[in-house]
Short mmCIF file of C-alpha atoms in Angstrom, two decimals:
data_model
loop_
_atom_site.label_atom_id
_atom_site.label_comp_id
_atom_site.label_asym_id
_atom_site.label_seq_id
_atom_site.Cartn_x
_atom_site.Cartn_y
_atom_site.Cartn_z
CA MET A 776 -13.77 -8.44 -0.69
CA LEU A 777 -11.77 -10.54 1.72
CA LEU A 778 -8.74 -9.22 3.61
CA ARG A 779 -6.69 -12.27 4.58
CA ASP A 780 -3.21 -13.55 5.33
CA VAL A 781 -0.84 -13.79 2.38
CA ARG A 782 -0.48 -17.24 0.82
CA PRO A 783 2.64 -18.28 -1.11
CA GLU A 784 0.73 -18.35 -4.40
CA ASP A 785 -0.32 -14.70 -3.90
CA LEU A 786 3.26 -13.64 -4.49
CA ASP A 787 3.06 -14.67 -8.14
CA GLU A 788 0.04 -12.38 -8.57
CA PHE A 789 1.77 -9.54 -6.72
CA PHE A 790 4.79 -9.91 -9.00
CA LEU A 791 2.51 -9.65 -12.04
CA HIS A 792 0.87 -6.53 -10.57
CA GLN A 793 4.35 -5.02 -10.21
CA GLN A 794 4.85 -5.27 -14.00
CA ASP A 795 2.07 -2.73 -14.68
CA GLU A 796 3.89 0.43 -15.76
CA GLN A 797 0.86 2.70 -15.37
CA ALA A 798 0.22 1.45 -11.84
CA ASN A 799 3.90 1.94 -10.99
CA LEU A 800 3.69 5.54 -12.21
CA MET A 801 0.54 6.11 -10.16
CA SER A 802 2.05 4.73 -6.98
CA ALA A 803 5.39 6.35 -7.89
CA PHE A 804 7.33 3.67 -6.08
CA ALA A 805 8.81 0.62 -7.63
CA PRO A 806 12.16 -1.09 -7.50
CA ARG A 807 14.73 0.06 -10.04
CA ASN A 808 13.99 -3.07 -12.04
CA PRO A 809 10.42 -4.27 -11.37
CA ARG A 810 11.08 -7.38 -13.49
CA ASP A 811 13.79 -8.68 -11.13
CA ARG A 812 12.07 -11.57 -9.33
CA GLY A 813 15.01 -12.01 -6.95
CA VAL A 814 14.66 -8.46 -5.60
CA PHE A 815 10.89 -8.94 -5.37
CA ASP A 816 11.23 -12.21 -3.44
CA TYR A 817 13.80 -10.69 -1.08
CA HIS A 818 11.53 -7.70 -0.37
CA TRP A 819 8.48 -9.89 0.31
CA ALA A 820 10.44 -12.34 2.46
CA HIS A 821 11.52 -9.38 4.59
CA LEU A 822 7.94 -8.06 4.90
CA LEU A 823 6.47 -11.46 5.72
CA GLY A 824 9.26 -12.31 8.15
CA ASP A 825 8.97 -9.11 10.19
CA GLU A 826 6.80 -9.76 13.25
CA ASP A 827 6.07 -6.02 13.56
CA THR A 828 4.68 -5.81 10.02
CA ILE A 829 1.10 -6.66 9.10
CA VAL A 830 0.70 -7.95 5.54
CA ARG A 831 -2.65 -8.88 4.03
CA THR A 832 -3.93 -9.97 0.65
CA ILE A 833 -6.93 -8.19 -0.84
CA GLU A 834 -8.99 -10.99 -2.38
CA HIS A 835 -11.92 -10.56 -4.76
CA GLU A 836 -13.88 -13.45 -6.25
CA GLY A 837 -11.16 -15.90 -5.23
CA ARG A 838 -8.30 -13.91 -6.74
CA ALA A 839 -5.48 -11.96 -5.07
CA VAL A 840 -6.08 -8.47 -6.48
CA GLY A 841 -3.90 -6.45 -4.13
CA ALA A 842 -2.04 -6.16 -0.88
CA LEU A 843 -2.18 -4.03 2.23
CA VAL A 844 0.93 -3.57 4.37
CA CYS A 845 1.41 -1.84 7.71
CA THR A 846 5.01 -1.42 8.85
CA GLN A 847 6.27 0.31 11.97
CA GLN A 848 8.20 3.57 11.63
CA ASP A 849 9.43 5.00 14.93
CA GLY A 850 6.64 3.18 16.78
CA VAL A 851 3.87 4.45 14.50
CA GLY A 852 2.05 2.30 11.96
CA GLU A 853 2.73 3.16 8.31
CA LEU A 854 -0.04 1.97 5.97
CA SER A 855 0.39 1.26 2.27
CA PHE A 856 -1.73 -0.59 -0.24
CA TRP A 857 -1.73 -1.70 -3.86
CA THR A 858 -4.59 -2.85 -6.03
CA ALA A 859 -4.21 -4.28 -9.53
CA GLN A 860 -5.33 -1.78 -12.16
CA ASP A 861 -8.11 -4.05 -13.45
CA TYR A 862 -9.80 -3.62 -10.06
CA TRP A 863 -9.48 0.16 -9.64
CA GLY A 864 -12.74 1.97 -9.05
CA LEU A 865 -14.63 -1.02 -7.66
CA GLY A 866 -14.37 -0.01 -4.00
CA LEU A 867 -12.11 -2.95 -3.13
CA THR A 868 -9.27 -0.79 -1.81
CA THR A 869 -11.72 1.26 0.24
CA ALA A 870 -13.26 -1.91 1.70
CA ALA A 871 -9.81 -3.32 2.49
CA VAL A 872 -8.71 -0.15 4.28
CA ASP A 873 -12.00 -0.05 6.21
CA ARG A 874 -11.57 -3.67 7.30
CA PHE A 875 -7.96 -3.05 8.33
CA LEU A 876 -8.91 0.01 10.39
CA GLU A 877 -11.63 -2.02 12.15
CA GLU A 878 -9.27 -4.90 12.94
CA HIS A 879 -6.28 -2.75 13.94
CA PRO A 880 -7.39 0.20 16.07
CA ALA A 881 -3.90 1.45 17.03
CA ARG A 882 -3.57 5.16 16.31
CA PRO A 883 -2.01 7.32 15.12
CA LEU A 884 -1.55 5.67 11.75
CA ARG A 885 0.33 7.27 8.86
CA ALA A 886 0.54 6.89 5.10
CA HIS A 887 2.81 8.47 2.50
CA VAL A 888 1.06 9.10 -0.82
CA PRO A 889 2.15 10.86 -4.02
CA GLU A 890 0.17 14.10 -4.09
CA ASP A 891 -1.16 13.32 -7.57
CA ASN A 892 -2.44 9.84 -6.62
CA VAL A 893 -5.97 11.16 -6.29
CA GLY A 894 -7.58 7.77 -5.66
CA SER A 895 -5.39 6.89 -2.69
CA VAL A 896 -5.62 10.40 -1.24
CA LYS A 897 -9.42 10.16 -1.50
CA VAL A 898 -9.56 6.73 0.18
CA LEU A 899 -7.45 7.95 3.09
CA SER A 900 -9.11 11.38 3.46
CA ARG A 901 -12.57 9.85 3.62
CA ARG A 902 -11.36 7.61 6.44
CA GLY A 903 -10.21 10.58 8.52
CA PHE A 904 -6.56 10.79 7.49
CA GLU A 905 -5.32 14.37 7.46
CA THR A 906 -2.36 15.81 5.58
CA VAL A 907 0.24 16.66 8.22
CA GLY A 908 3.20 17.34 5.95
CA GLU A 909 4.89 16.97 2.60
CA GLU A 910 8.19 15.43 1.59
CA LYS A 911 10.22 15.62 -1.60
CA VAL A 912 11.34 12.09 -2.50
CA PHE A 913 12.87 10.40 -5.52
CA SER A 914 10.57 8.07 -7.44
CA ASN A 915 12.29 5.23 -9.30
CA ALA A 916 9.12 4.64 -11.31
CA ARG A 917 9.02 8.25 -12.53
CA ALA A 918 12.78 8.89 -12.48
CA GLU A 919 12.22 12.25 -10.79
CA VAL A 920 11.66 13.92 -7.45
CA ILE A 921 7.99 14.04 -6.48
CA THR A 922 5.95 15.53 -3.66
CA GLU A 923 4.59 12.96 -1.27
CA LEU A 924 1.85 13.80 1.21
CA VAL A 925 2.31 12.60 4.77
CA MET A 926 -1.17 11.70 5.96
CA GLU A 927 -2.14 10.69 9.47
CA LEU A 928 -5.17 9.20 11.13
CA PRO A 929 -4.87 10.74 14.58
CA ALA A 930 -5.50 9.07 17.89
CA ALA A 931 -9.00 9.66 19.24
CA ASP A 932 -9.23 12.45 21.78
#
């Protein structure tokens, strides 16, 4: 697994990942129309153009299999990640999160995760993230309100 800067050609892979309905349901968050390339390109241009946002490609065997993003929310890092369904269960997401945490030691660090996304909750919990709250939010992918866990990796004492 390689965690690297995003290359322009990665965006085509990310757009294909976004077409996976099961993965969208698992993550719970998707644009209203995941097939709209214009909305996708606008979103990614914003992420890549924001100097306060860290965006990395998760690469496996030469292929872009996912992305890891850390935005800033009220001065605190907000971590999110996506791995293509064909690569679930291989430890790639775990390795990517571990690498990110090694390279970016700023804490606290938060993540918002649908409570039923067991894989992501497990990855974060095993890295020391604790559930510090819950929020009810609307999921476009599920067309309903869901419970999202607010997880935080606290600053070292």
